[in-house]
Coordinates of C-alpha atoms in Angstrom, one line a residue:
Chain A
M1 CA 0.0 -0.1 0.0
S2 CA 1.2 3.5 -0.7
F3 CA 2.0 6.3 1.7
L4 CA -1.1 7.9 1.1
E5 CA -4.0 6.3 -0.8
T6 CA -7.5 7.3 -1.6
R7 CA -10.1 4.9 -2.9
L8 CA -13.3 5.8 -4.6
L9 CA -13.0 9.1 -2.7
G10 CA -16.1 11.3 -3.2
V11 CA -17.3 14.6 -1.9
R12 CA -20.7 16.1 -2.2
Y13 CA -22.1 19.6 -1.8
G14 CA -25.7 19.1 -1.5
G15 CA -26.6 17.4 -4.9
I16 CA -23.5 18.5 -6.6
R17 CA -20.6 15.8 -6.8
A18 CA -17.5 17.8 -6.3
V19 CA -15.2 14.8 -6.2
R20 CA -16.3 11.7 -8.0
D21 CA -14.8 8.3 -6.9
I22 CA -11.1 9.2 -7.3
D23 CA -8.2 7.0 -6.6
I24 CA -4.8 8.6 -6.0
K25 CA -1.4 7.4 -4.7
V26 CA 1.3 9.2 -3.2
E27 CA 4.6 7.7 -2.1
E28 CA 6.5 8.6 0.9
G29 CA 8.9 11.4 0.3
E30 CA 7.3 12.5 -3.1
T31 CA 5.9 15.8 -4.0
V32 CA 2.7 15.2 -5.9
A33 CA 0.8 18.1 -7.7
L34 CA -3.1 18.1 -8.1
I35 CA -3.9 20.7 -10.9
G36 CA -7.0 21.6 -12.8
A37 CA -9.3 24.5 -13.4
N38 CA -11.3 26.4 -11.0
G39 CA -14.0 24.2 -9.4
A40 CA -12.5 20.9 -10.7
G41 CA -12.8 19.5 -7.1
K42 CA -9.0 20.0 -6.1
S43 CA -9.6 21.8 -2.9
S44 CA -12.5 19.6 -2.0
M45 CA -10.1 16.6 -2.4
L46 CA -7.5 18.0 -0.1
N47 CA -9.9 19.0 2.4
A48 CA -11.4 15.5 2.5
I49 CA -8.0 14.1 3.1
A50 CA -7.2 16.6 5.7
G51 CA -10.7 15.6 7.4
V52 CA -12.4 19.1 7.3
L53 CA -14.9 17.8 4.8
P54 CA -17.0 14.9 5.0
H55 CA -16.5 12.2 2.1
T56 CA -17.3 8.9 0.9
G57 CA -14.8 6.0 -0.2
K58 CA -11.6 5.3 1.8
I59 CA -8.3 7.1 2.7
Y60 CA -5.4 5.1 3.8
F61 CA -2.2 6.9 5.4
N62 CA 0.9 5.3 6.4
N63 CA -1.0 2.0 6.9
A64 CA -3.9 3.3 8.9
D65 CA -7.4 3.8 7.6
L66 CA -8.3 7.4 8.0
T67 CA -11.9 7.0 6.8
N68 CA -13.7 7.8 10.1
K69 CA -10.9 9.9 11.8
P70 CA -11.7 13.4 12.9
V71 CA -9.2 16.0 11.8
F72 CA -7.2 16.2 15.2
D73 CA -6.6 12.3 14.7
R74 CA -5.2 12.9 11.3
V75 CA -2.9 15.7 12.5
K76 CA -1.8 13.5 15.2
L77 CA -0.9 10.9 12.7
G78 CA 1.3 13.5 10.8
I79 CA -1.1 15.1 8.3
S80 CA -0.7 18.9 8.2
M81 CA -2.7 21.1 5.9
V82 CA -2.1 24.7 5.0
P83 CA -5.7 25.9 4.3
E84 CA -6.8 27.9 1.1
G85 CA -6.5 31.5 2.0
R86 CA -3.7 30.7 4.5
G87 CA -5.7 30.9 7.7
V88 CA -3.3 32.9 9.7
F89 CA -4.6 34.0 13.0
G90 CA -4.6 37.8 12.4
R91 CA -4.6 39.0 15.9
L92 CA -1.9 36.7 17.2
T93 CA 1.7 37.4 16.9
V94 CA 3.8 35.5 14.4
E95 CA 5.4 33.6 17.2
E96 CA 2.0 32.7 18.9
N97 CA 0.8 31.7 15.4
L98 CA 3.8 29.2 15.1
L99 CA 3.2 28.0 18.6
M100 CA -0.4 27.1 17.7
G101 CA 1.0 24.9 15.0
A102 CA 2.5 22.7 17.8
Y103 CA -0.9 22.6 19.6
L104 CA -1.1 18.9 19.9
G105 CA 1.9 18.6 21.8
N106 CA 5.8 17.9 21.6
S107 CA 7.8 18.8 24.6
Q108 CA 8.7 22.4 25.4
Q109 CA 12.3 21.7 24.4
D110 CA 11.0 20.3 21.0
Q111 CA 8.9 23.2 20.5
D112 CA 11.7 25.7 21.3
A113 CA 14.0 23.8 18.7
D114 CA 11.3 23.7 16.1
L115 CA 10.6 27.5 16.5
K116 CA 14.4 28.1 16.1
Q117 CA 14.4 25.9 12.9
M118 CA 11.6 27.7 11.4
Y119 CA 13.2 31.0 12.1
E120 CA 16.2 29.8 10.4
F121 CA 14.4 28.7 7.5
F122 CA 12.2 31.7 7.3
P123 CA 14.4 34.6 8.5
R124 CA 11.7 37.0 7.5
L125 CA 9.4 35.5 10.1
K126 CA 12.0 36.0 12.7
E127 CA 12.1 39.8 12.0
R128 CA 8.5 39.9 12.4
R129 CA 8.2 37.5 15.4
G130 CA 6.3 40.1 17.5
Q131 CA 4.0 41.4 14.9
T132 CA 0.5 40.2 14.5
G133 CA -0.3 38.0 11.6
G134 CA -2.7 40.3 10.2
T135 CA 0.0 43.1 9.6
L136 CA 2.0 40.8 7.5
S137 CA 2.1 40.9 3.8
G138 CA 0.3 38.1 1.7
G139 CA 3.7 36.4 1.0
E140 CA 4.8 36.6 4.7
Q141 CA 1.4 35.1 5.7
Q142 CA 1.8 32.2 3.2
M143 CA 5.3 31.6 4.6
L144 CA 3.9 31.8 8.1
A145 CA 1.2 29.4 7.3
I146 CA 3.5 26.9 5.9
A147 CA 6.0 27.4 8.8
R148 CA 2.9 26.8 11.2
A149 CA 1.8 23.7 9.4
L150 CA 5.6 22.4 9.9
M151 CA 5.6 23.0 13.7
S152 CA 3.4 19.7 14.2
R153 CA 6.3 17.8 12.5
P154 CA 4.0 16.4 9.9
K155 CA 4.9 13.4 7.5
L156 CA 2.6 14.8 4.9
L157 CA 2.0 18.3 4.1
L158 CA -1.2 19.5 2.3
L159 CA -0.9 22.7 0.5
D160 CA -3.8 24.4 -0.9
E161 CA -3.3 27.0 -3.5
P162 CA 0.0 28.5 -2.0
S163 CA 0.3 30.9 -4.9
M164 CA -3.2 32.5 -4.6
G165 CA -3.2 36.3 -4.5
L166 CA 0.6 36.7 -4.6
A167 CA 2.7 38.6 -6.8
P168 CA 5.0 36.6 -9.2
I169 CA 8.2 37.3 -7.5
M170 CA 6.6 36.1 -4.2
V171 CA 5.0 33.0 -5.8
E172 CA 8.7 32.0 -6.9
K173 CA 9.8 32.4 -3.3
I174 CA 7.2 30.2 -2.0
F175 CA 7.7 27.6 -4.3
E176 CA 11.5 27.7 -3.6
V177 CA 10.3 27.2 0.0
I178 CA 8.2 24.3 -0.8
R179 CA 11.1 22.7 -2.7
G180 CA 13.2 23.2 0.3
V181 CA 10.6 21.5 2.6
S182 CA 10.5 18.6 0.2
K183 CA 14.2 18.0 0.4
T184 CA 13.9 17.6 4.3
G185 CA 11.9 14.5 3.4
V186 CA 8.4 15.6 4.1
T187 CA 5.9 14.3 1.6
I188 CA 3.9 16.8 -0.2
L189 CA 0.5 17.0 -1.8
L190 CA -0.1 20.3 -3.7
V191 CA -3.2 21.8 -5.1
E192 CA -2.3 24.6 -7.5
Q193 CA -4.0 26.5 -10.3
N194 CA -0.7 27.7 -11.3
A195 CA 0.1 24.5 -13.4
R196 CA 3.5 25.3 -14.7
L197 CA 5.0 26.0 -11.2
A198 CA 3.1 23.0 -9.8
L199 CA 4.6 20.7 -12.3
E200 CA 8.1 22.2 -12.2
S201 CA 8.1 21.7 -8.5
S202 CA 6.6 18.0 -8.4
E203 CA 7.7 14.6 -9.3
R204 CA 4.1 13.5 -10.4
A205 CA 0.9 15.1 -10.9
Y206 CA -2.7 14.5 -11.3
V207 CA -5.1 16.5 -13.5
M208 CA -8.5 17.0 -12.3
E209 CA -11.4 17.9 -14.6
S210 CA -15.1 18.3 -13.2
G211 CA -14.5 16.1 -10.2
E212 CA -12.8 13.4 -12.2
L213 CA -9.1 12.5 -13.0
S214 CA -8.3 13.1 -16.5
I215 CA -4.5 12.7 -16.9
T216 CA -1.8 11.6 -14.5
G217 CA 2.0 11.0 -15.0
E218 CA 5.3 12.2 -14.2
S219 CA 5.3 16.1 -13.9
S220 CA 8.2 16.4 -16.4
E221 CA 6.2 14.5 -19.1
L222 CA 3.1 16.4 -18.5
L223 CA 5.1 19.7 -19.0
H224 CA 5.6 18.8 -22.7
S225 CA 2.2 17.1 -23.2
P226 CA 0.3 19.1 -26.0
K227 CA -2.9 18.7 -24.2
I228 CA -1.6 20.0 -21.0
R229 CA 0.4 22.8 -22.7
S230 CA -2.7 24.0 -24.5
S231 CA -5.2 23.7 -21.7
Y232 CA -3.2 24.4 -18.6
L233 CA -0.2 26.1 -19.6
G234 CA -1.6 28.7 -22.0
E235 CA 0.2 27.9 -24.9
G236 CA -1.2 27.3 -28.4
D237 CA -0.9 23.9 -30.4
Chain B
M1 CA -12.8 49.7 39.2
K2 CA -10.5 48.0 41.7
Y3 CA -8.5 46.5 38.9
F4 CA -8.3 49.7 37.4
M5 CA -6.7 51.2 40.4
Q6 CA -4.4 48.2 40.5
D7 CA -3.3 48.9 37.0
L8 CA -2.8 52.5 37.6
W9 CA -0.7 52.0 40.7
R10 CA 1.5 49.3 38.8
R11 CA 2.0 52.0 36.1
F12 CA 3.0 54.6 38.3
T13 CA 5.4 52.7 40.5
G14 CA 6.2 49.6 38.7
N15 CA 7.5 48.4 42.0
R16 CA 7.0 45.1 43.8
R17 CA 6.6 46.4 47.1
A18 CA 4.2 49.2 46.0
L19 CA 2.1 46.6 44.3
F20 CA 1.9 44.7 47.5
F21 CA 0.8 47.6 49.3
G22 CA -1.6 48.3 46.5
Y23 CA -3.2 44.8 47.2
V24 CA -3.3 45.4 51.0
L25 CA -5.0 48.8 50.3
L26 CA -7.4 47.3 47.9
F27 CA -8.2 44.5 50.2
V28 CA -8.9 46.9 53.1
A29 CA -11.0 49.2 50.6
L30 CA -13.1 46.4 49.6
A31 CA -13.6 45.0 53.2
L32 CA -14.7 48.6 54.4
L33 CA -16.7 49.6 51.3
P34 CA -20.1 48.2 52.6
F35 CA -19.8 50.0 56.0
L36 CA -18.9 53.1 54.3
L37 CA -21.9 52.7 52.0
S38 CA -24.5 51.8 54.7
N39 CA -23.4 54.7 56.8
T40 CA -23.5 57.4 54.0
V41 CA -26.1 56.5 51.4
G42 CA -28.0 53.6 53.0
R43 CA -27.9 50.0 53.2
T44 CA -29.8 49.7 49.9
W45 CA -26.6 50.5 48.3
V46 CA -24.8 47.5 49.8
R47 CA -27.7 45.4 48.5
I48 CA -27.1 47.1 45.0
L49 CA -23.4 46.2 45.3
D50 CA -24.4 42.5 45.9
F51 CA -26.3 42.5 42.8
A52 CA -23.4 44.2 41.0
L53 CA -21.2 41.4 42.0
I54 CA -23.6 38.8 41.0
Y55 CA -23.9 40.5 37.7
A56 CA -20.1 40.6 37.3
M57 CA -20.0 36.9 37.9
L58 CA -22.6 36.3 35.2
A59 CA -20.8 38.7 32.7
L60 CA -17.6 36.9 33.1
G61 CA -19.4 33.6 32.4
L62 CA -20.8 34.9 29.2
N63 CA -17.4 36.4 28.3
I64 CA -16.0 32.9 28.3
V65 CA -18.6 32.0 25.6
V66 CA -18.7 35.2 23.7
G67 CA -15.3 36.9 24.3
F68 CA -13.0 34.0 24.4
A69 CA -14.6 31.5 21.9
G70 CA -16.5 34.0 19.8
L71 CA -19.8 32.3 20.0
L72 CA -22.5 34.8 20.1
D73 CA -25.0 33.7 22.7
L74 CA -28.3 35.5 23.1
G75 CA -29.9 33.2 25.6
Y76 CA -27.3 33.2 28.3
I77 CA -29.7 34.0 31.0
A78 CA -31.2 30.6 30.7
F79 CA -28.2 29.3 32.5
Y80 CA -28.7 31.8 35.3
A81 CA -32.5 30.6 35.4
V82 CA -31.3 27.0 35.6
G83 CA -28.9 27.8 38.6
A84 CA -31.5 30.0 40.4
Y85 CA -34.4 27.3 40.0
T86 CA -31.9 24.5 41.1
W87 CA -31.3 26.3 44.2
A88 CA -35.1 27.2 44.5
L89 CA -36.2 23.6 44.2
L90 CA -33.5 22.1 46.3
A91 CA -33.7 24.5 49.2
S92 CA -37.4 25.8 49.8
P93 CA -40.7 24.6 51.1
Q94 CA -41.6 23.8 47.4
F95 CA -40.5 20.0 47.7
D96 CA -39.6 20.5 51.2
L97 CA -36.1 19.8 50.6
H98 CA -33.5 22.0 52.4
L99 CA -30.1 21.0 51.1
P100 CA -27.2 22.8 52.6
F101 CA -25.5 25.5 50.1
W102 CA -22.2 23.5 49.6
A103 CA -24.3 20.8 48.4
I104 CA -26.5 23.1 46.1
L105 CA -23.8 25.1 44.8
P106 CA -21.9 22.4 42.8
I107 CA -25.4 20.7 41.9
G108 CA -26.6 24.1 40.4
A109 CA -23.3 24.6 38.7
G110 CA -23.4 21.1 37.2
M111 CA -27.0 21.5 36.1
A112 CA -26.2 24.7 34.2
A113 CA -23.1 23.3 32.6
L114 CA -25.2 20.2 31.5
F115 CA -27.8 22.6 30.0
G116 CA -24.7 24.4 28.4
V117 CA -23.8 21.2 26.7
L118 CA -27.5 20.6 25.7
L119 CA -27.4 23.9 23.9
G120 CA -24.0 23.7 22.6
A121 CA -24.2 20.0 20.9
P122 CA -26.9 20.9 18.4
T123 CA -25.4 24.3 17.4
L124 CA -21.9 23.3 16.8
R125 CA -22.0 23.9 13.2
L126 CA -23.7 27.2 13.6
R127 CA -21.9 30.5 13.5
G128 CA -22.6 34.1 13.9
D129 CA -26.2 35.4 13.4
Y130 CA -27.5 31.7 13.0
L131 CA -26.1 30.6 16.4
A132 CA -27.4 33.9 17.9
I133 CA -31.0 33.2 16.9
V134 CA -30.9 29.5 18.3
T135 CA -29.4 30.6 21.5
L136 CA -32.0 33.3 21.6
G137 CA -34.7 30.6 21.1
F138 CA -33.0 28.5 23.7
G139 CA -33.4 31.1 26.3
E140 CA -36.9 31.7 25.7
I141 CA -37.7 28.0 25.8
I142 CA -36.2 27.8 29.3
R143 CA -38.2 30.7 30.5
I144 CA -41.4 29.4 28.9
F145 CA -40.9 26.1 30.5
L146 CA -40.4 27.7 33.9
N147 CA -43.6 29.5 33.3
N148 CA -45.5 26.4 32.5
L149 CA -44.2 23.7 34.7
D150 CA -47.2 24.1 37.2
H151 CA -49.2 21.4 35.5
P152 CA -49.8 18.4 35.1
V153 CA -47.2 18.2 37.9
N154 CA -46.4 21.3 39.8
V155 CA -42.7 21.6 39.7
T156 CA -41.8 25.3 39.3
N157 CA -45.1 27.0 40.7
G158 CA -45.5 28.5 37.2
P159 CA -45.6 32.3 36.9
I160 CA -46.1 32.7 40.7
G161 CA -42.6 31.7 41.2
I162 CA -41.0 29.9 44.2
N163 CA -41.1 31.7 47.6
K164 CA -39.3 31.3 50.7
I165 CA -36.1 30.0 49.5
D166 CA -33.4 29.2 52.1
P167 CA -30.5 31.6 52.5
I168 CA -27.0 30.4 52.8
S169 CA -26.5 29.4 56.2
I170 CA -23.1 28.3 57.8
G171 CA -23.2 26.2 61.0
G172 CA -27.0 27.0 61.5
A173 CA -26.5 30.8 61.1
D174 CA -28.6 32.2 58.6
L175 CA -26.5 34.6 56.5
T176 CA -29.3 37.0 55.6
K177 CA -29.8 37.9 59.3
T178 CA -27.8 40.4 61.3
H179 CA -24.9 38.7 63.1
E180 CA -22.4 40.3 65.5
L181 CA -18.9 39.1 65.3
L182 CA -16.0 40.5 67.4
G183 CA -18.3 43.6 68.4
I184 CA -19.0 44.6 64.8
V185 CA -22.5 44.2 63.6
F186 CA -22.9 42.6 60.2
S187 CA -26.1 42.9 58.5
G188 CA -27.2 40.2 56.0
V189 CA -26.4 42.2 52.9
H190 CA -22.9 42.7 54.4
I191 CA -22.3 39.0 54.8
Y192 CA -23.6 38.3 51.4
Y193 CA -21.2 40.9 50.0
Y194 CA -18.2 39.1 51.4
V195 CA -19.4 35.8 50.2
L196 CA -20.0 37.2 46.8
L197 CA -16.7 38.9 46.7
I198 CA -14.8 35.7 47.6
L199 CA -16.7 33.8 44.8
L200 CA -16.2 36.5 42.3
F201 CA -12.6 36.6 43.1
L202 CA -12.3 33.0 42.3
T203 CA -14.3 33.5 39.2
I204 CA -11.8 36.1 38.2
V205 CA -8.8 33.9 39.0
I206 CA -10.4 30.9 37.0
C207 CA -11.0 33.1 33.9
V208 CA -7.7 34.6 33.8
R209 CA -6.0 31.3 34.1
L210 CA -8.3 29.9 31.5
E211 CA -7.5 32.6 29.1
K212 CA -3.7 31.7 29.3
S213 CA -4.2 28.0 29.3
R214 CA -4.0 25.8 26.3
I215 CA -7.7 25.7 26.2
G216 CA -7.7 29.5 26.0
R217 CA -5.5 29.4 23.0
A218 CA -7.6 26.9 21.4
W219 CA -10.8 29.1 21.9
L220 CA -8.9 32.1 20.5
A221 CA -7.9 30.1 17.5
I222 CA -11.4 29.1 16.8
R223 CA -12.6 32.7 17.4
E224 CA -10.1 33.8 14.7
D225 CA -10.5 31.1 12.0
E226 CA -12.3 27.9 12.6
L227 CA -11.0 26.0 9.7
A228 CA -7.4 26.8 10.4
A229 CA -8.0 26.0 14.2
Q230 CA -9.3 22.5 13.1
A231 CA -6.0 22.3 10.9
M232 CA -3.9 22.8 13.9
G233 CA -5.4 19.8 15.3
I234 CA -7.8 21.3 17.7
N235 CA -10.8 19.4 18.6
T236 CA -13.0 22.2 17.9
R237 CA -16.3 20.2 18.9
N238 CA -15.1 19.4 22.4
V239 CA -13.5 22.8 23.0
K240 CA -16.6 24.6 21.8
L241 CA -18.8 22.6 24.1
L242 CA -16.2 23.2 27.0
A243 CA -16.7 26.9 26.4
F244 CA -20.5 26.4 26.4
A245 CA -20.3 24.3 29.6
L246 CA -17.9 26.5 31.6
G247 CA -19.7 29.8 30.7
A248 CA -22.9 28.1 31.6
M249 CA -21.5 27.0 34.9
F250 CA -20.6 30.4 36.2
G251 CA -24.2 31.4 35.2
G252 CA -25.6 28.7 37.2
V253 CA -23.7 29.6 40.3
A254 CA -24.6 33.4 40.0
G255 CA -28.1 32.2 39.6
G256 CA -28.1 30.1 42.7
L257 CA -26.7 33.0 44.9
F258 CA -29.2 35.5 43.2
A259 CA -32.1 33.1 44.4
S260 CA -30.6 32.7 47.8
L261 CA -30.1 36.5 48.2
Q262 CA -33.4 37.3 46.9
G263 CA -35.3 34.4 48.6
F264 CA -37.7 34.4 45.6
V265 CA -37.6 33.5 42.0
S266 CA -40.1 33.6 39.2
P267 CA -39.7 33.3 35.4
E268 CA -40.0 36.9 34.7
S269 CA -36.4 37.6 36.1
F270 CA -35.0 35.7 33.2
G271 CA -36.4 37.3 29.9
L272 CA -34.5 38.3 26.9
L273 CA -33.9 41.8 28.0
E274 CA -31.7 40.3 30.7
S275 CA -29.6 38.2 28.3
I276 CA -29.2 41.3 26.3
M277 CA -28.1 43.5 29.5
V278 CA -25.5 40.7 30.4
L279 CA -24.2 40.9 26.6
C280 CA -24.0 44.8 27.0
M281 CA -21.8 44.4 30.0
V282 CA -19.4 42.1 28.0
V283 CA -19.3 44.1 24.9
L284 CA -19.4 47.6 26.6
G285 CA -16.6 46.7 28.9
G286 CA -14.4 44.9 26.5
M287 CA -15.2 41.7 25.0
G288 CA -12.6 39.1 25.9
H289 CA -10.8 41.1 28.4
V290 CA -11.5 39.8 32.0
Y291 CA -11.1 43.3 33.8
G292 CA -13.0 45.1 31.2
V293 CA -16.0 42.9 31.4
L294 CA -15.8 43.1 35.2
L295 CA -15.8 47.0 34.7
G296 CA -18.8 46.8 32.4
A297 CA -20.7 44.8 34.7
L298 CA -20.2 47.1 37.7
L299 CA -21.0 50.2 35.7
L300 CA -24.1 49.0 34.2
T301 CA -25.5 47.6 37.5
V302 CA -24.4 50.6 39.6
L303 CA -25.0 53.6 37.2
P304 CA -28.8 52.9 36.5
E305 CA -29.4 52.7 40.1
I306 CA -27.6 56.1 40.8
L307 CA -29.8 57.6 38.0
R308 CA -32.8 56.0 39.6
S309 CA -32.2 57.6 43.0
T310 CA -31.2 61.1 41.6
A311 CA -33.4 61.7 38.4
S312 CA -36.5 62.4 40.3
P313 CA -35.2 64.8 42.9
I314 CA -32.9 66.7 40.3
Q315 CA -36.2 67.3 38.1
R316 CA -38.0 68.2 41.0
T317 CA -35.6 70.9 42.0
L318 CA -35.1 72.1 38.6
F319 CA -38.5 72.0 37.1
G320 CA -40.7 71.6 40.1
E321 CA -42.2 68.4 38.9
V322 CA -41.0 65.1 37.5
Y323 CA -41.3 65.0 33.8
I324 CA -39.5 62.0 32.6
D325 CA -40.0 58.8 34.5
P326 CA -36.5 57.6 35.8
E327 CA -37.2 54.2 34.1
A328 CA -37.7 55.7 30.8
L329 CA -34.7 57.9 31.2
R330 CA -32.6 55.1 32.0
M331 CA -33.3 53.2 28.7
L332 CA -32.8 56.4 26.9
L333 CA -29.5 57.1 28.4
F334 CA -28.5 53.4 28.3
G335 CA -29.2 53.4 24.5
L336 CA -27.2 56.6 24.0
A337 CA -24.4 55.5 26.1
L338 CA -24.2 52.3 24.1
I339 CA -24.1 54.2 20.8
L340 CA -21.5 56.5 22.1
V341 CA -19.3 53.7 23.3
M342 CA -19.6 51.9 19.9
L343 CA -18.5 55.3 18.1
V344 CA -15.8 56.2 20.3
R345 CA -14.4 53.0 21.7
P346 CA -15.7 50.1 19.4
T347 CA -13.6 47.5 21.2
G348 CA -15.1 48.4 24.5
L349 CA -14.3 50.8 27.3
W350 CA -11.4 48.8 28.4
P351 CA -10.2 46.4 25.9
A352 CA -7.7 43.7 26.2
P353 CA -4.2 45.3 26.0
K354 CA -2.8 45.7 22.4
R355 CA -0.2 43.3 21.4
R356 CA 3.4 44.5 20.5
T357 CA 2.8 45.5 16.9
V358 CA 5.4 47.0 14.6
I359 CA 3.4 48.1 11.5
D360 CA 5.9 49.3 9.1
Q361 CA 4.0 48.0 6.1
D362 CA 0.6 48.2 5.2
I363 CA -1.7 45.2 4.9
V364 CA -1.3 44.6 1.1
E365 CA -0.7 41.7 -1.1
D366 CA 2.7 42.3 -2.3

């Protein structure tokens, strides 16, 4: 069994089937991208894996059946999500935001060590540690959200549209960070509308179309596939 | 007010010994206050002070739900009612039960907490206005139940209410009666004042500790962004239920004390307006800030009483007769005060201290 596996995963909003019986597999240490147009069901898929959305079908992670597990149990098992729109706690300071990421535990020493490591990894956050989250720029907030998610020492990081609302330079920076996180051995499942960046920073990718998988394959191959190039990379035939 | 003084003291001196003396001074002042009041403006004012302390406890309880966890509860008075009726049923001739106060107090707190969970469980998915509407309904349901539970089996005596409720008594000494200790005469309202003061002090300590605890941080996260809070691994369901239960518990204790001080309860003490009054104390004082809420509660109980006792005499001396009924004037000024506070100090009279923020950059997407 793969590190993360979904079997016939489905998500419904009322009568609308946002995710239709999807099977995906993610191996340990991989970065896998989930790309597709607006409303294709990518975020729903990610939220179902994180446990914040009810779903049908099965999800297996690290040999455990996640299907009926609440969010906090999934966090305990090592799944950490950076929600869409970042979800930074605006009235808490940067440091308090980070400590909130370690809510489920770890000893004080571990927390301090993790905090130090995050500040090394994101020097910008160290400069702003006493500032409230709401006063950060969009890119800084995204960094904070990623750093906060890492504070729980996850095995699998779920990223929901990390490039959303950011300027191109900032997007580049965020993806550099994501590649850096991947190098530390964390498995990453990335939902992204910016298909080019997502494919460039991942090993494999799934393409979603109206709730179903249309294309899957190695990211480097998909980057050169004519269909992907015309539909998702904005290039003519 | 007392905490405001403390805060001032600390700011001016910043000295530990001074702080200690400040506490001693505050302690003496609070201990002497009822004597000062009964010898100058009359014993009624000690009674008003007693009610102010009860309301402070009530407001601090609601602050846990609304201020800490961000769950708008418009039916909070229901828990006060549950506490009051629990006391009334367990210590009155109604069923001829006369349990001692140390037994009823935890039972009342537990009953209220249970009702808190009963309200919380079905409303877990609701937020904001929708939650407010359901809680409002809940508050009314409790009141209407109390109003109608006189048949087929008479439990609450219906609209007539329950009379002759036992006061708190320690070692057979009735605390609403006058007692003499070490040559000093303590009347009932004086003794209640001290009892309430101790319980309020406990409430404050618990609230301050809660706010700084892990649970307090979880509440704060839920208030800020529930989805993100879930993603942190917070068990949002249990943590929200805990907020409802703890908030209700303080309401229940306050209700029990109210019943025993008053000696009488009836459903009309627990209307919607009371819920809104308590919410105003929280909002006006400074939502989420324990001392601010305390200030709000004391102001909103004491100021209307001052108005009540001065409005008519002032009008009489100025115009020769009373034009505006003090009660009408009270609501008028209250509304005016609310609007003013919301305009001038939208976060309340005494909001939680601002965090250290260095805003060297606008909140813009870069």
